[in-house]
Amino acid sequence: MHLILLGPPGTGKGTQAKVIAERLGIAHIATGDLFREAVKHGTELGKQVGAYMERGDLVPDELTIATLLERMQRPDAAGGAIFDGFPRTFQQAQALDEALAVRNTPAGAALLITASDDEIVRRLSGRWLCPACGAIFHEASQPPKKQGECDNCGSELTQREDDKPDVVRNRLERQRPPDEMLEHYRQQGKLVEIDGARDVDAVTRDLLAAIETAAADTDKRT
Ligand code: AP5
Ligand code: MG
Ligand code: ZN
């Protein structure tokens, strides 16, 4: 099964994608994570995308699509994936449709997580990440058991460079899911809106219910 998680920055895509990928035994594919990894290791891709990310601008479609397609070739993605933070433009959505059509595995659902701007700013300014295992924490809503330390692996937690207030504002302005892309999934009957402004477990429950409904609909059609 292939699933798409859409939503403005900070609505909880990464938090939810981790849980869902584990629950369903599918790969978690996040272009933002792939780009951060490339920046960290100073690869050619990292050099190309670093400046866009620092400003909170979108990385150009061509680079983003190439990165995604390459990631989809890895063996762990053979049995399905949840896409977190991709697509973000209509062109990216079309490229994903094509890649999935070739595999004969169209996306089961496009799940849009929503939250108010105030809530998003609260979430991003309090976010702490584990650089070793990728776990996501929040100083108020999802605090680690021991301050500054990852619950899973004990590594020291860090904050993202682009979670500074002025960059967050730019990300919010430029990275809302565009209407054209949402309309694309609406027309395919795949768009489901999920209210992300509730606790993590409540959002997970709604996402899993929507995924189950989408899977049942797909079974009926085939
Ligand atoms: P990316 O890494 O995808 O960043 P983003 O979309 O801005 O999303 P975030 O990772 O900030 O938020 P999230 O929705 O995953 O929320 P999280 O679960 O962490 O992209 C980074 C950059 O890469 C972009 O700026 C762009 O430059 C580039 N890029 C990436 N993909 C691209 C693409 N397709 N095209 C072009 N450029 C691209 O949660 C946030 C916080 O809230 C955490 O602290 C969490 O603990 C907390 N939280 C989560 N859920 C809840 C809840 N229900 N209640 C309370 N707190 C919660
Ligand atoms: Mg994320
Ligand atoms: Zn960790």
Short mmCIF file of C-alpha atoms and ligand atoms in Angstrom, two decimals:
data_model
loop_
_atom_site.label_atom_id
_atom_site.label_comp_id
_atom_site.label_asym_id
_atom_site.label_seq_id
_atom_site.Cartn_x
_atom_site.Cartn_y
_atom_site.Cartn_z
CA MET A 1 0.00 0.00 0.00
CA HIS A 2 1.15 3.54 -0.78
CA LEU A 3 -0.08 6.47 1.30
CA ILE A 4 0.48 10.20 1.05
CA LEU A 5 0.64 12.53 4.07
CA LEU A 6 0.04 16.17 3.22
CA GLY A 7 -0.06 19.26 5.40
CA PRO A 8 1.65 22.54 6.24
CA PRO A 9 4.99 22.43 8.11
CA GLY A 10 4.74 21.26 11.69
CA THR A 11 1.29 19.67 11.57
CA GLY A 12 2.70 16.32 12.72
CA LYS A 13 3.43 14.51 9.45
CA GLY A 14 6.71 13.03 10.67
CA THR A 15 5.29 12.04 14.05
CA GLN A 16 2.34 10.25 12.46
CA ALA A 17 4.26 8.74 9.52
CA LYS A 18 6.60 6.93 11.91
CA VAL A 19 3.72 5.27 13.77
CA ILE A 20 1.78 4.36 10.63
CA ALA A 21 4.82 2.97 8.79
CA GLU A 22 5.57 0.72 11.74
CA ARG A 23 1.97 -0.34 12.22
CA LEU A 24 1.48 -1.25 8.54
CA GLY A 25 5.00 -2.53 7.90
CA ILE A 26 5.69 -0.10 5.05
CA ALA A 27 8.61 2.27 4.40
CA HIS A 28 8.60 5.86 5.71
CA ILE A 29 9.82 8.17 2.95
CA ALA A 30 10.35 11.84 3.87
CA THR A 31 12.08 14.13 1.37
CA GLY A 32 12.91 16.56 4.20
CA ASP A 33 14.76 13.79 6.08
CA LEU A 34 16.62 12.74 2.90
CA PHE A 35 17.68 16.36 2.28
CA ARG A 36 18.83 16.89 5.89
CA GLU A 37 20.84 13.68 5.70
CA ALA A 38 22.49 14.89 2.47
CA VAL A 39 23.33 18.28 4.04
CA LYS A 40 24.80 16.56 7.09
CA HIS A 41 27.08 14.40 4.96
CA GLY A 42 28.04 17.23 2.61
CA THR A 43 27.02 15.31 -0.53
CA GLU A 44 26.48 16.95 -3.92
CA LEU A 45 22.71 16.90 -3.27
CA GLY A 46 23.30 18.45 0.15
CA LYS A 47 25.23 21.34 -1.38
CA GLN A 48 22.42 21.96 -3.84
CA VAL A 49 19.52 21.93 -1.35
CA GLY A 50 21.09 23.51 1.76
CA ALA A 51 20.39 27.14 0.89
CA TYR A 52 16.72 26.53 0.06
CA MET A 53 16.16 24.74 3.34
CA GLU A 54 17.91 27.40 5.40
CA ARG A 55 15.54 30.03 4.00
CA GLY A 56 12.48 27.83 4.32
CA ASP A 57 11.90 27.80 0.56
CA LEU A 58 10.88 24.77 -1.47
CA VAL A 59 13.67 22.83 -3.15
CA PRO A 60 13.11 22.89 -6.97
CA ASP A 61 10.84 20.13 -8.30
CA GLU A 62 13.45 18.50 -10.53
CA LEU A 63 15.86 17.81 -7.64
CA THR A 64 13.08 16.79 -5.26
CA ILE A 65 11.49 14.37 -7.72
CA ALA A 66 14.86 12.78 -8.59
CA THR A 67 15.58 12.30 -4.87
CA LEU A 68 12.19 10.70 -4.29
CA LEU A 69 12.43 8.34 -7.27
CA GLU A 70 15.84 7.17 -6.18
CA ARG A 71 14.58 6.50 -2.66
CA MET A 72 11.67 4.47 -4.02
CA GLN A 73 14.14 2.05 -5.64
CA ARG A 74 15.51 0.89 -2.30
CA PRO A 75 14.42 -2.64 -1.37
CA ASP A 76 12.55 -1.62 1.80
CA ALA A 77 10.10 0.38 -0.34
CA ALA A 78 9.08 -2.63 -2.43
CA GLY A 79 6.15 -3.51 -0.17
CA GLY A 80 4.68 0.01 0.00
CA ALA A 81 5.45 3.34 1.60
CA ILE A 82 4.04 6.35 3.37
CA PHE A 83 5.21 9.60 1.79
CA ASP A 84 5.76 12.38 4.34
CA GLY A 85 6.20 15.89 2.95
CA PHE A 86 6.04 14.75 -0.66
CA PRO A 87 4.39 15.85 -2.90
CA ARG A 88 4.32 19.58 -2.17
CA THR A 89 3.52 20.81 -5.70
CA PHE A 90 1.20 19.74 -8.50
CA GLN A 91 4.22 18.69 -10.60
CA GLN A 92 5.49 16.48 -7.78
CA ALA A 93 2.03 14.92 -7.45
CA GLN A 94 2.01 14.08 -11.15
CA ALA A 95 5.49 12.55 -10.95
CA LEU A 96 4.42 10.38 -8.01
CA ASP A 97 1.26 9.26 -9.86
CA GLU A 98 3.42 8.18 -12.78
CA ALA A 99 5.95 6.33 -10.63
CA LEU A 100 3.16 4.46 -8.84
CA ALA A 101 1.30 3.72 -12.09
CA VAL A 102 4.43 2.04 -13.47
CA ARG A 103 4.43 -0.21 -10.39
CA ASN A 104 0.70 -0.77 -10.72
CA THR A 105 0.22 0.42 -7.12
CA PRO A 106 -1.69 3.74 -7.15
CA ALA A 107 -1.78 5.70 -3.87
CA GLY A 108 -4.52 4.46 -1.53
CA ALA A 109 -5.21 7.85 0.05
CA ALA A 110 -3.93 11.41 0.33
CA LEU A 111 -4.31 12.38 3.97
CA LEU A 112 -4.23 16.10 4.70
CA ILE A 113 -3.36 16.99 8.31
CA THR A 114 -4.51 20.48 9.31
CA ALA A 115 -3.74 22.83 12.25
CA SER A 116 -3.91 26.59 12.88
CA ASP A 117 -0.85 28.79 12.33
CA ASP A 118 -0.60 29.51 16.06
CA GLU A 119 -0.53 25.80 16.85
CA ILE A 120 2.09 25.18 14.14
CA VAL A 121 4.39 27.88 15.53
CA ARG A 122 3.98 26.40 19.03
CA ARG A 123 4.85 22.94 17.74
CA LEU A 124 7.90 23.93 15.73
CA SER A 125 9.41 26.21 18.34
CA GLY A 126 9.21 23.41 20.95
CA ARG A 127 10.42 20.57 18.72
CA TRP A 128 13.49 18.52 19.66
CA LEU A 129 14.91 15.73 17.49
CA CYS A 130 17.22 12.80 17.99
CA PRO A 131 20.04 13.08 15.43
CA ALA A 132 20.84 9.37 15.83
CA CYS A 133 17.48 7.57 15.51
CA GLY A 134 15.16 10.33 14.22
CA ALA A 135 12.74 10.30 17.17
CA ILE A 136 10.63 13.49 17.44
CA PHE A 137 9.85 15.19 20.76
CA HIS A 138 8.14 18.37 21.92
CA GLU A 139 9.11 20.13 25.12
CA ALA A 140 5.45 20.56 26.14
CA SER A 141 3.33 17.95 24.36
CA GLN A 142 5.80 15.05 23.85
CA PRO A 143 8.63 15.64 26.34
CA PRO A 144 11.48 13.12 26.56
CA LYS A 145 11.64 11.23 29.87
CA LYS A 146 14.98 12.86 30.64
CA GLN A 147 15.46 16.46 29.48
CA GLY A 148 17.65 16.78 26.39
CA GLU A 149 18.04 13.01 25.97
CA CYS A 150 16.43 10.56 23.50
CA ASP A 151 14.08 8.00 25.10
CA ASN A 152 15.05 5.34 22.55
CA CYS A 153 18.81 5.60 22.30
CA GLY A 154 20.04 8.13 24.89
CA SER A 155 21.58 10.52 22.33
CA GLU A 156 21.60 14.25 22.95
CA LEU A 157 18.56 15.95 21.34
CA THR A 158 18.97 18.85 18.87
CA GLN A 159 16.78 21.53 17.29
CA ARG A 160 16.40 22.13 13.56
CA GLU A 161 18.05 25.22 12.05
CA ASP A 162 14.85 26.01 10.13
CA ASP A 163 12.72 26.05 13.29
CA LYS A 164 13.85 29.62 14.06
CA PRO A 165 10.84 31.99 14.16
CA ASP A 166 11.58 33.98 10.96
CA VAL A 167 12.27 30.83 8.93
CA VAL A 168 9.12 29.20 10.33
CA ARG A 169 7.12 32.21 9.10
CA ASN A 170 8.61 31.83 5.61
CA ARG A 171 7.91 28.09 5.57
CA LEU A 172 4.32 28.72 6.60
CA GLU A 173 3.88 31.30 3.86
CA ARG A 174 5.47 29.28 1.08
CA GLN A 175 4.81 25.69 1.95
CA ARG A 176 1.08 25.35 2.36
CA PRO A 177 -0.23 22.57 0.15
CA PRO A 178 -1.25 24.38 -3.07
CA ASP A 179 -4.95 24.27 -4.09
CA GLU A 180 -4.07 22.81 -7.48
CA MET A 181 -2.45 19.80 -5.83
CA LEU A 182 -5.29 19.30 -3.34
CA GLU A 183 -7.83 19.54 -6.16
CA HIS A 184 -5.86 16.87 -8.04
CA TYR A 185 -6.35 14.38 -5.19
CA ARG A 186 -9.93 15.51 -4.56
CA GLN A 187 -10.80 14.69 -8.16
CA GLN A 188 -9.27 11.24 -7.73
CA GLY A 189 -11.51 10.76 -4.68
CA LYS A 190 -8.45 10.27 -2.48
CA LEU A 191 -8.29 13.42 -0.37
CA VAL A 192 -9.19 12.99 3.31
CA GLU A 193 -8.87 15.89 5.77
CA ILE A 194 -7.78 15.07 9.30
CA ASP A 195 -7.97 17.59 12.13
CA GLY A 196 -4.39 17.63 13.43
CA ALA A 197 -5.06 19.96 16.35
CA ARG A 198 -5.69 17.12 18.82
CA ASP A 199 -3.42 14.83 20.76
CA VAL A 200 -1.11 12.53 18.83
CA ASP A 201 -3.09 9.33 19.54
CA ALA A 202 -6.41 10.83 18.44
CA VAL A 203 -4.87 11.94 15.15
CA THR A 204 -3.30 8.48 14.64
CA ARG A 205 -6.68 6.81 15.24
CA ASP A 206 -8.39 8.99 12.61
CA LEU A 207 -5.59 8.42 10.11
CA LEU A 208 -5.73 4.63 10.55
CA ALA A 209 -9.53 4.66 10.21
CA ALA A 210 -9.28 6.70 7.00
CA ILE A 211 -6.64 4.31 5.64
CA GLU A 212 -8.86 1.32 6.40
CA THR A 213 -11.80 2.92 4.61
CA ALA A 214 -9.61 3.73 1.61
CA ALA A 215 -8.27 0.18 1.48
CA ALA A 216 -11.81 -1.26 1.59
CA ASP A 217 -12.87 1.08 -1.25
CA THR A 218 -9.89 -0.01 -3.34
CA ASP A 219 -10.77 -3.70 -2.76
CA LYS A 220 -14.34 -3.06 -3.91
CA ARG A 221 -13.11 -1.44 -7.12
CA THR A 222 -10.73 -4.26 -8.04
P1 AP5 B 1 10.31 18.85 6.05
O1 AP5 B 1 11.32 18.19 6.89
O2 AP5 B 1 9.33 18.02 5.32
O3 AP5 B 1 9.60 19.95 6.93
P2 AP5 B 1 8.09 20.45 7.05
O4 AP5 B 1 7.09 20.13 6.03
O5 AP5 B 1 8.29 21.86 7.30
O6 AP5 B 1 7.51 19.62 8.18
P3 AP5 B 1 8.12 19.42 9.57
O7 AP5 B 1 9.05 18.26 9.54
O8 AP5 B 1 8.62 20.73 10.11
O9 AP5 B 1 6.81 19.09 10.41
P4 AP5 B 1 5.98 17.76 10.52
O10 AP5 B 1 4.65 17.94 9.88
O11 AP5 B 1 6.77 16.54 10.13
O12 AP5 B 1 5.72 17.76 12.10
P5 AP5 B 1 6.40 16.90 13.29
O13 AP5 B 1 5.80 15.53 13.28
O14 AP5 B 1 7.87 17.03 13.29
O15 AP5 B 1 11.06 19.76 4.98
C1 AP5 B 1 12.18 20.53 5.32
C2 AP5 B 1 12.63 21.36 4.13
O16 AP5 B 1 13.04 20.47 3.07
C3 AP5 B 1 11.56 22.24 3.51
O17 AP5 B 1 11.54 23.51 4.14
C4 AP5 B 1 12.03 22.34 2.04
O18 AP5 B 1 13.08 23.28 1.93
C5 AP5 B 1 12.62 20.96 1.79
N1 AP5 B 1 11.64 20.01 1.24
C6 AP5 B 1 11.21 18.85 1.83
N2 AP5 B 1 10.33 18.19 1.05
C7 AP5 B 1 10.19 18.95 -0.08
C8 AP5 B 1 9.40 18.82 -1.26
N3 AP5 B 1 8.58 17.77 -1.43
N4 AP5 B 1 9.50 19.79 -2.20
C9 AP5 B 1 10.35 20.83 -2.04
N5 AP5 B 1 11.11 21.03 -0.94
C10 AP5 B 1 11.03 20.10 0.04
O19 AP5 B 1 5.78 17.68 14.54
C11 AP5 B 1 6.17 18.99 14.87
C12 AP5 B 1 6.24 19.14 16.41
O20 AP5 B 1 4.91 19.03 16.95
C13 AP5 B 1 7.07 18.06 17.13
O21 AP5 B 1 7.74 18.66 18.20
C14 AP5 B 1 6.01 17.05 17.63
O22 AP5 B 1 6.45 16.39 18.81
C15 AP5 B 1 4.82 17.95 17.89
N6 AP5 B 1 3.54 17.30 17.62
C16 AP5 B 1 3.22 16.49 16.56
N7 AP5 B 1 1.93 16.10 16.60
C17 AP5 B 1 1.41 16.70 17.72
C18 AP5 B 1 0.08 16.69 18.30
N8 AP5 B 1 -0.94 16.01 17.76
N9 AP5 B 1 -0.10 17.42 19.42
C19 AP5 B 1 0.93 18.14 19.98
N10 AP5 B 1 2.18 18.17 19.50
C20 AP5 B 1 2.42 17.46 18.37
MG MG B 2 8.74 16.28 9.28
ZN ZN B 3 17.41 8.41 19.48
#
